Amino acid sequence: MNDSKLQIITGLLSAFLAISLLVKLHYIPGGMILSGLFLGSMLLVAIIFGCLVVAGILRVVTKKYSFITLFSVATIISFLVFHYKLYSPTLKIIVPNGFTGEVTLILANVDENILNVDSNGIGYINQWTFEKTYTEPVVYTSDGNNIKERLVGFNPSAFWGNGKVCCIQGKEIHTLNFEVVPLEKLGEKQYYSKDLTALIDTALVLAVEPDRYTRAQTEAFETDIK
């Protein structure tokens, strides 16, 4: 295949991957006051500049392919890696019939996620799922009804709340959570709370050493109680 055909094929594929990345960036959570789209777009621009440099270096090494072809190939590889980094599974969660409250998925030492949550809204997920999940889940009641309209996320830019609970044997529990609200409270966050340390299966939990901020908060809380 000659270079001109390669330019067209790789250029079209690169453009398709870039557009699909921009679409995906609309759904990733942001940071501070910046949206996921803005932060992701900045990284996308940095990737493109990096690919320009790589293509320039490769063009010096080989004269067989044009700069545009080499740039397109570099962006295709980089965009595919970025796509993988942005991948999020869409979890299917089953809640008990009539459930209202906070759904909490615990970081756990399990191979298969336990997404059929108990009466307290507690389920268990492995570390890969915990680290990759940011998209809104599909939630059904035990009798098969989709309750999408009753789900309330953490905030407008990030559906999942990411929490820490201290402590079990000196270690903290990491969680992902959202709320299932009554029909008369659609779209309104209710700030449900529960003592997870008394409700979880400690044999499943993948607890970790608390960082210094968690220790400081725990010590301050204990001091207030005293």
PDB file of C-alpha atoms in Angstrom:
ATOM      1  CA  MET A   1       0.000   0.000   0.000  1.00  0.00           C
ATOM      2  CA  ASN A   2       1.438   3.355  -1.007  1.00  0.00           C
ATOM      3  CA  ASP A   3       1.839   6.287   1.362  1.00  0.00           C
ATOM      4  CA  SER A   4      -1.024   8.348  -0.062  1.00  0.00           C
ATOM      5  CA  LYS A   5      -3.537   5.585   0.702  1.00  0.00           C
ATOM      6  CA  LEU A   6      -2.051   5.150   4.150  1.00  0.00           C
ATOM      7  CA  GLN A   7      -2.484   8.878   4.769  1.00  0.00           C
ATOM      8  CA  ILE A   8      -6.204   8.650   3.996  1.00  0.00           C
ATOM      9  CA  ILE A   9      -6.852   5.485   6.030  1.00  0.00           C
ATOM     10  CA  THR A  10      -4.828   6.474   9.092  1.00  0.00           C
ATOM     11  CA  GLY A  11      -6.082  10.066   8.934  1.00  0.00           C
ATOM     12  CA  LEU A  12      -9.725   8.964   8.919  1.00  0.00           C
ATOM     13  CA  LEU A  13      -9.165   6.478  11.752  1.00  0.00           C
ATOM     14  CA  SER A  14      -7.326   9.087  13.800  1.00  0.00           C
ATOM     15  CA  ALA A  15     -10.131  11.613  13.267  1.00  0.00           C
ATOM     16  CA  PHE A  16     -12.772   9.031  14.244  1.00  0.00           C
ATOM     17  CA  LEU A  17     -10.914   8.165  17.464  1.00  0.00           C
ATOM     18  CA  ALA A  18     -10.475  11.870  18.307  1.00  0.00           C
ATOM     19  CA  ILE A  19     -14.196  12.573  17.856  1.00  0.00           C
ATOM     20  CA  SER A  20     -15.197   9.517  19.895  1.00  0.00           C
ATOM     21  CA  LEU A  21     -12.849  10.655  22.673  1.00  0.00           C
ATOM     22  CA  LEU A  22     -14.472  14.095  22.747  1.00  0.00           C
ATOM     23  CA  VAL A  23     -17.881  12.437  23.067  1.00  0.00           C
ATOM     24  CA  LYS A  24     -16.644  10.205  25.896  1.00  0.00           C
ATOM     25  CA  LEU A  25     -15.095  13.176  27.718  1.00  0.00           C
ATOM     26  CA  HIS A  26     -18.585  14.627  28.183  1.00  0.00           C
ATOM     27  CA  TYR A  27     -19.319  11.828  30.656  1.00  0.00           C
ATOM     28  CA  ILE A  28     -16.168  11.616  32.742  1.00  0.00           C
ATOM     29  CA  PRO A  29     -16.125  13.336  36.147  1.00  0.00           C
ATOM     30  CA  GLY A  30     -14.297  16.622  36.514  1.00  0.00           C
ATOM     31  CA  GLY A  31     -12.061  17.972  39.237  1.00  0.00           C
ATOM     32  CA  MET A  32     -12.542  20.992  41.469  1.00  0.00           C
ATOM     33  CA  ILE A  33     -14.536  23.513  39.354  1.00  0.00           C
ATOM     34  CA  LEU A  34     -13.300  22.162  35.995  1.00  0.00           C
ATOM     35  CA  SER A  35     -15.389  19.761  33.922  1.00  0.00           C
ATOM     36  CA  GLY A  36     -14.161  16.401  32.733  1.00  0.00           C
ATOM     37  CA  LEU A  37     -14.492  17.644  29.163  1.00  0.00           C
ATOM     38  CA  PHE A  38     -12.176  20.597  29.844  1.00  0.00           C
ATOM     39  CA  LEU A  39      -9.559  18.536  31.693  1.00  0.00           C
ATOM     40  CA  GLY A  40      -9.706  15.730  29.161  1.00  0.00           C
ATOM     41  CA  SER A  41      -9.452  18.152  26.241  1.00  0.00           C
ATOM     42  CA  MET A  42      -6.298  19.650  27.743  1.00  0.00           C
ATOM     43  CA  LEU A  43      -4.791  16.160  27.920  1.00  0.00           C
ATOM     44  CA  LEU A  44      -5.939  15.473  24.365  1.00  0.00           C
ATOM     45  CA  VAL A  45      -4.140  18.605  23.138  1.00  0.00           C
ATOM     46  CA  ALA A  46      -0.995  17.518  25.020  1.00  0.00           C
ATOM     47  CA  ILE A  47      -1.194  14.098  23.337  1.00  0.00           C
ATOM     48  CA  ILE A  48      -1.467  15.714  19.899  1.00  0.00           C
ATOM     49  CA  PHE A  49       1.586  17.903  20.518  1.00  0.00           C
ATOM     50  CA  GLY A  50       3.482  14.850  21.766  1.00  0.00           C
ATOM     51  CA  CYS A  51       2.555  12.948  18.623  1.00  0.00           C
ATOM     52  CA  LEU A  52       3.820  15.842  16.489  1.00  0.00           C
ATOM     53  CA  VAL A  53       7.200  15.516  18.195  1.00  0.00           C
ATOM     54  CA  VAL A  54       7.249  11.720  17.812  1.00  0.00           C
ATOM     55  CA  ALA A  55       6.272  11.967  14.133  1.00  0.00           C
ATOM     56  CA  GLY A  56       9.043  14.502  13.548  1.00  0.00           C
ATOM     57  CA  ILE A  57      11.616  12.175  15.108  1.00  0.00           C
ATOM     58  CA  LEU A  58      10.375   9.169  13.128  1.00  0.00           C
ATOM     59  CA  ARG A  59      10.461  11.202   9.913  1.00  0.00           C
ATOM     60  CA  VAL A  60      14.158  11.844  10.468  1.00  0.00           C
ATOM     61  CA  VAL A  61      14.761   8.112  11.067  1.00  0.00           C
ATOM     62  CA  THR A  62      12.727   6.864   8.088  1.00  0.00           C
ATOM     63  CA  LYS A  63      11.922   8.531   4.772  1.00  0.00           C
ATOM     64  CA  LYS A  64       9.585   5.758   3.620  1.00  0.00           C
ATOM     65  CA  TYR A  65       6.458   7.363   5.065  1.00  0.00           C
ATOM     66  CA  SER A  66       5.309  10.965   5.097  1.00  0.00           C
ATOM     67  CA  PHE A  67       5.085  13.089   8.221  1.00  0.00           C
ATOM     68  CA  ILE A  68       1.277  13.040   8.043  1.00  0.00           C
ATOM     69  CA  THR A  69       1.175   9.241   7.952  1.00  0.00           C
ATOM     70  CA  LEU A  70       3.575   8.927  10.863  1.00  0.00           C
ATOM     71  CA  PHE A  71       1.631  11.541  12.840  1.00  0.00           C
ATOM     72  CA  SER A  72      -1.657   9.760  12.162  1.00  0.00           C
ATOM     73  CA  VAL A  73      -0.237   6.409  13.280  1.00  0.00           C
ATOM     74  CA  ALA A  74       1.151   7.979  16.446  1.00  0.00           C
ATOM     75  CA  THR A  75      -2.201   9.586  17.276  1.00  0.00           C
ATOM     76  CA  ILE A  76      -4.091   6.334  16.596  1.00  0.00           C
ATOM     77  CA  ILE A  77      -1.924   4.457  19.115  1.00  0.00           C
ATOM     78  CA  SER A  78      -2.142   7.276  21.663  1.00  0.00           C
ATOM     79  CA  PHE A  79      -5.916   7.698  21.263  1.00  0.00           C
ATOM     80  CA  LEU A  80      -6.481   3.946  21.682  1.00  0.00           C
ATOM     81  CA  VAL A  81      -4.503   4.014  24.940  1.00  0.00           C
ATOM     82  CA  PHE A  82      -6.498   7.071  26.078  1.00  0.00           C
ATOM     83  CA  HIS A  83      -9.738   5.263  25.231  1.00  0.00           C
ATOM     84  CA  TYR A  84      -8.667   2.348  27.410  1.00  0.00           C
ATOM     85  CA  LYS A  85      -7.766   4.677  30.267  1.00  0.00           C
ATOM     86  CA  LEU A  86     -11.207   6.304  30.034  1.00  0.00           C
ATOM     87  CA  TYR A  87     -13.097   3.017  29.865  1.00  0.00           C
ATOM     88  CA  SER A  88     -15.757   2.576  32.542  1.00  0.00           C
ATOM     89  CA  PRO A  89     -17.966  -0.486  32.978  1.00  0.00           C
ATOM     90  CA  THR A  90     -21.707   0.142  33.264  1.00  0.00           C
ATOM     91  CA  LEU A  91     -22.690  -1.784  36.377  1.00  0.00           C
ATOM     92  CA  LYS A  92     -26.019  -3.588  36.647  1.00  0.00           C
ATOM     93  CA  ILE A  93     -27.167  -3.310  40.256  1.00  0.00           C
ATOM     94  CA  ILE A  94     -30.129  -5.098  41.826  1.00  0.00           C
ATOM     95  CA  VAL A  95     -31.760  -3.516  44.886  1.00  0.00           C
ATOM     96  CA  PRO A  96     -34.514  -5.044  47.058  1.00  0.00           C
ATOM     97  CA  ASN A  97     -38.111  -4.218  46.159  1.00  0.00           C
ATOM     98  CA  GLY A  98     -39.166  -0.961  47.806  1.00  0.00           C
ATOM     99  CA  PHE A  99     -35.565   0.053  48.551  1.00  0.00           C
ATOM    100  CA  THR A 100     -34.875   3.699  49.409  1.00  0.00           C
ATOM    101  CA  GLY A 101     -31.550   5.003  50.669  1.00  0.00           C
ATOM    102  CA  GLU A 102     -27.873   5.032  49.786  1.00  0.00           C
ATOM    103  CA  VAL A 103     -26.370   2.296  47.628  1.00  0.00           C
ATOM    104  CA  THR A 104     -22.800   1.664  48.750  1.00  0.00           C
ATOM    105  CA  LEU A 105     -20.326  -0.492  46.861  1.00  0.00           C
ATOM    106  CA  ILE A 106     -17.403  -1.552  49.037  1.00  0.00           C
ATOM    107  CA  LEU A 107     -13.870  -2.087  47.719  1.00  0.00           C
ATOM    108  CA  ALA A 108     -13.488  -5.792  48.395  1.00  0.00           C
ATOM    109  CA  ASN A 109     -11.242  -8.787  47.934  1.00  0.00           C
ATOM    110  CA  VAL A 110     -13.552 -10.510  45.427  1.00  0.00           C
ATOM    111  CA  ASP A 111     -13.043 -11.814  41.887  1.00  0.00           C
ATOM    112  CA  GLU A 112     -16.679 -11.361  40.858  1.00  0.00           C
ATOM    113  CA  ASN A 113     -18.544  -8.197  41.837  1.00  0.00           C
ATOM    114  CA  ILE A 114     -21.482  -8.645  44.215  1.00  0.00           C
ATOM    115  CA  LEU A 115     -24.021  -6.202  42.776  1.00  0.00           C
ATOM    116  CA  ASN A 116     -27.194  -7.737  44.206  1.00  0.00           C
ATOM    117  CA  VAL A 117     -27.121  -5.384  47.182  1.00  0.00           C
ATOM    118  CA  ASP A 118     -28.548  -6.272  50.591  1.00  0.00           C
ATOM    119  CA  SER A 119     -31.351  -4.521  52.480  1.00  0.00           C
ATOM    120  CA  ASN A 120     -28.849  -1.852  53.601  1.00  0.00           C
ATOM    121  CA  GLY A 121     -27.878  -1.101  50.002  1.00  0.00           C
ATOM    122  CA  ILE A 122     -24.422  -2.661  50.392  1.00  0.00           C
ATOM    123  CA  GLY A 123     -22.593  -4.514  47.627  1.00  0.00           C
ATOM    124  CA  TYR A 124     -18.943  -5.432  46.969  1.00  0.00           C
ATOM    125  CA  ILE A 125     -16.671  -4.743  43.983  1.00  0.00           C
ATOM    126  CA  ASN A 126     -13.123  -5.679  43.082  1.00  0.00           C
ATOM    127  CA  GLN A 127     -10.293  -3.190  42.774  1.00  0.00           C
ATOM    128  CA  TRP A 128     -10.348  -2.981  38.961  1.00  0.00           C
ATOM    129  CA  THR A 129     -14.061  -2.092  38.989  1.00  0.00           C
ATOM    130  CA  PHE A 130     -13.556   0.375  41.830  1.00  0.00           C
ATOM    131  CA  GLU A 131     -10.809   2.212  39.969  1.00  0.00           C
ATOM    132  CA  LYS A 132     -12.482   2.239  36.531  1.00  0.00           C
ATOM    133  CA  THR A 133     -16.145   2.977  37.305  1.00  0.00           C
ATOM    134  CA  TYR A 134     -17.542   6.464  36.774  1.00  0.00           C
ATOM    135  CA  THR A 135     -20.539   6.011  34.458  1.00  0.00           C
ATOM    136  CA  GLU A 136     -24.070   5.874  35.844  1.00  0.00           C
ATOM    137  CA  PRO A 137     -25.181   2.289  36.581  1.00  0.00           C
ATOM    138  CA  VAL A 138     -28.322   0.496  35.480  1.00  0.00           C
ATOM    139  CA  VAL A 139     -30.405  -0.235  38.591  1.00  0.00           C
ATOM    140  CA  TYR A 140     -33.289  -2.689  38.861  1.00  0.00           C
ATOM    141  CA  THR A 141     -35.465  -3.827  41.727  1.00  0.00           C
ATOM    142  CA  SER A 142     -35.602  -7.529  42.517  1.00  0.00           C
ATOM    143  CA  ASP A 143     -38.781  -7.891  40.469  1.00  0.00           C
ATOM    144  CA  GLY A 144     -37.092  -6.391  37.380  1.00  0.00           C
ATOM    145  CA  ASN A 145     -38.259  -2.754  37.371  1.00  0.00           C
ATOM    146  CA  ASN A 146     -35.758  -0.172  36.107  1.00  0.00           C
ATOM    147  CA  ILE A 147     -35.612   2.714  38.621  1.00  0.00           C
ATOM    148  CA  LYS A 148     -33.353   5.085  36.683  1.00  0.00           C
ATOM    149  CA  GLU A 149     -35.514   8.127  37.501  1.00  0.00           C
ATOM    150  CA  ARG A 150     -35.017   7.572  41.252  1.00  0.00           C
ATOM    151  CA  LEU A 151     -31.196   7.646  41.142  1.00  0.00           C
ATOM    152  CA  VAL A 152     -29.396  10.714  42.484  1.00  0.00           C
ATOM    153  CA  GLY A 153     -25.650  11.086  42.017  1.00  0.00           C
ATOM    154  CA  PHE A 154     -22.978  12.810  44.056  1.00  0.00           C
ATOM    155  CA  ASN A 155     -23.047  16.069  42.090  1.00  0.00           C
ATOM    156  CA  PRO A 156     -23.787  17.299  38.534  1.00  0.00           C
ATOM    157  CA  SER A 157     -20.282  16.473  37.256  1.00  0.00           C
ATOM    158  CA  ALA A 158     -19.679  13.144  39.023  1.00  0.00           C
ATOM    159  CA  PHE A 159     -22.414  10.563  39.541  1.00  0.00           C
ATOM    160  CA  TRP A 160     -20.505   8.359  41.990  1.00  0.00           C
ATOM    161  CA  GLY A 161     -19.542   9.594  45.412  1.00  0.00           C
ATOM    162  CA  ASN A 162     -16.143   8.299  46.504  1.00  0.00           C
ATOM    163  CA  GLY A 163     -15.894   7.807  50.251  1.00  0.00           C
ATOM    164  CA  LYS A 164     -13.659   6.548  53.033  1.00  0.00           C
ATOM    165  CA  VAL A 165     -14.819   5.044  56.308  1.00  0.00           C
ATOM    166  CA  CYS A 166     -12.530   4.527  59.269  1.00  0.00           C
ATOM    167  CA  CYS A 167     -11.810   2.123  60.734  1.00  0.00           C
ATOM    168  CA  ILE A 168     -11.689  -1.696  60.865  1.00  0.00           C
ATOM    169  CA  GLN A 169      -8.685  -2.937  62.831  1.00  0.00           C
ATOM    170  CA  GLY A 170      -7.010   0.400  62.158  1.00  0.00           C
ATOM    171  CA  LYS A 171      -7.671   0.322  58.408  1.00  0.00           C
ATOM    172  CA  GLU A 172     -10.120   2.319  56.314  1.00  0.00           C
ATOM    173  CA  ILE A 173     -12.853   1.192  53.927  1.00  0.00           C
ATOM    174  CA  HIS A 174     -13.152   2.717  50.458  1.00  0.00           C
ATOM    175  CA  THR A 175     -16.593   3.077  48.862  1.00  0.00           C
ATOM    176  CA  LEU A 176     -18.523   4.216  45.795  1.00  0.00           C
ATOM    177  CA  ASN A 177     -22.054   5.410  46.424  1.00  0.00           C
ATOM    178  CA  PHE A 178     -25.208   7.077  45.132  1.00  0.00           C
ATOM    179  CA  GLU A 179     -28.783   7.461  46.357  1.00  0.00           C
ATOM    180  CA  VAL A 180     -32.122   5.891  45.505  1.00  0.00           C
ATOM    181  CA  VAL A 181     -34.781   8.411  46.519  1.00  0.00           C
ATOM    182  CA  PRO A 182     -38.590   8.154  46.858  1.00  0.00           C
ATOM    183  CA  LEU A 183     -40.773   9.141  43.899  1.00  0.00           C
ATOM    184  CA  GLU A 184     -41.791  12.363  45.655  1.00  0.00           C
ATOM    185  CA  LYS A 185     -38.098  13.384  45.977  1.00  0.00           C
ATOM    186  CA  LEU A 186     -36.901  12.805  42.412  1.00  0.00           C
ATOM    187  CA  GLY A 187     -33.628  14.590  41.668  1.00  0.00           C
ATOM    188  CA  GLU A 188     -33.177  15.736  45.287  1.00  0.00           C
ATOM    189  CA  LYS A 189     -30.175  14.492  47.232  1.00  0.00           C
ATOM    190  CA  GLN A 190     -31.254  13.247  50.673  1.00  0.00           C
ATOM    191  CA  TYR A 191     -27.853  12.713  52.367  1.00  0.00           C
ATOM    192  CA  TYR A 192     -28.638   9.282  53.768  1.00  0.00           C
ATOM    193  CA  SER A 193     -26.089   7.902  56.200  1.00  0.00           C
ATOM    194  CA  LYS A 194     -25.366   4.628  57.946  1.00  0.00           C
ATOM    195  CA  ASP A 195     -22.645   3.072  60.088  1.00  0.00           C
ATOM    196  CA  LEU A 196     -20.937   0.816  57.553  1.00  0.00           C
ATOM    197  CA  THR A 197     -18.572  -0.714  60.090  1.00  0.00           C
ATOM    198  CA  ALA A 198     -21.554  -2.413  61.746  1.00  0.00           C
ATOM    199  CA  LEU A 199     -23.176  -3.604  58.505  1.00  0.00           C
ATOM    200  CA  ILE A 200     -20.496  -4.875  56.131  1.00  0.00           C
ATOM    201  CA  ASP A 201     -19.051  -8.355  55.760  1.00  0.00           C
ATOM    202  CA  THR A 202     -15.534  -7.771  57.084  1.00  0.00           C
ATOM    203  CA  ALA A 203     -14.335 -11.037  55.539  1.00  0.00           C
ATOM    204  CA  LEU A 204     -14.845  -9.527  52.061  1.00  0.00           C
ATOM    205  CA  VAL A 205     -13.588  -5.991  52.616  1.00  0.00           C
ATOM    206  CA  LEU A 206     -10.257  -4.926  51.131  1.00  0.00           C
ATOM    207  CA  ALA A 207      -9.304  -2.437  53.833  1.00  0.00           C
ATOM    208  CA  VAL A 208      -6.229  -0.216  53.420  1.00  0.00           C
ATOM    209  CA  GLU A 209      -4.001   1.794  55.688  1.00  0.00           C
ATOM    210  CA  PRO A 210      -5.527   5.246  56.306  1.00  0.00           C
ATOM    211  CA  ASP A 211      -3.645   8.254  55.002  1.00  0.00           C
ATOM    212  CA  ARG A 212      -2.583  11.078  57.308  1.00  0.00           C
ATOM    213  CA  TYR A 213      -5.702  13.130  56.502  1.00  0.00           C
ATOM    214  CA  THR A 214      -8.026  10.309  57.508  1.00  0.00           C
ATOM    215  CA  ARG A 215      -6.045   9.759  60.725  1.00  0.00           C
ATOM    216  CA  ALA A 216      -6.271  13.458  61.564  1.00  0.00           C
ATOM    217  CA  GLN A 217     -10.040  13.522  60.956  1.00  0.00           C
ATOM    218  CA  THR A 218     -10.548  10.387  63.044  1.00  0.00           C
ATOM    219  CA  GLU A 219      -8.487  11.730  65.930  1.00  0.00           C
ATOM    220  CA  ALA A 220     -10.388  15.046  65.841  1.00  0.00           C
ATOM    221  CA  PHE A 221     -13.713  13.181  65.844  1.00  0.00           C
ATOM    222  CA  GLU A 222     -12.640  11.037  68.810  1.00  0.00           C
ATOM    223  CA  THR A 223     -11.468  14.148  70.666  1.00  0.00           C
ATOM    224  CA  ASP A 224     -14.860  15.814  70.099  1.00  0.00           C
ATOM    225  CA  ILE A 225     -16.639  12.760  71.519  1.00  0.00           C
ATOM    226  CA  LYS A 226     -14.486  12.822  74.655  1.00  0.00           C
TER     227      LYS A 226
END
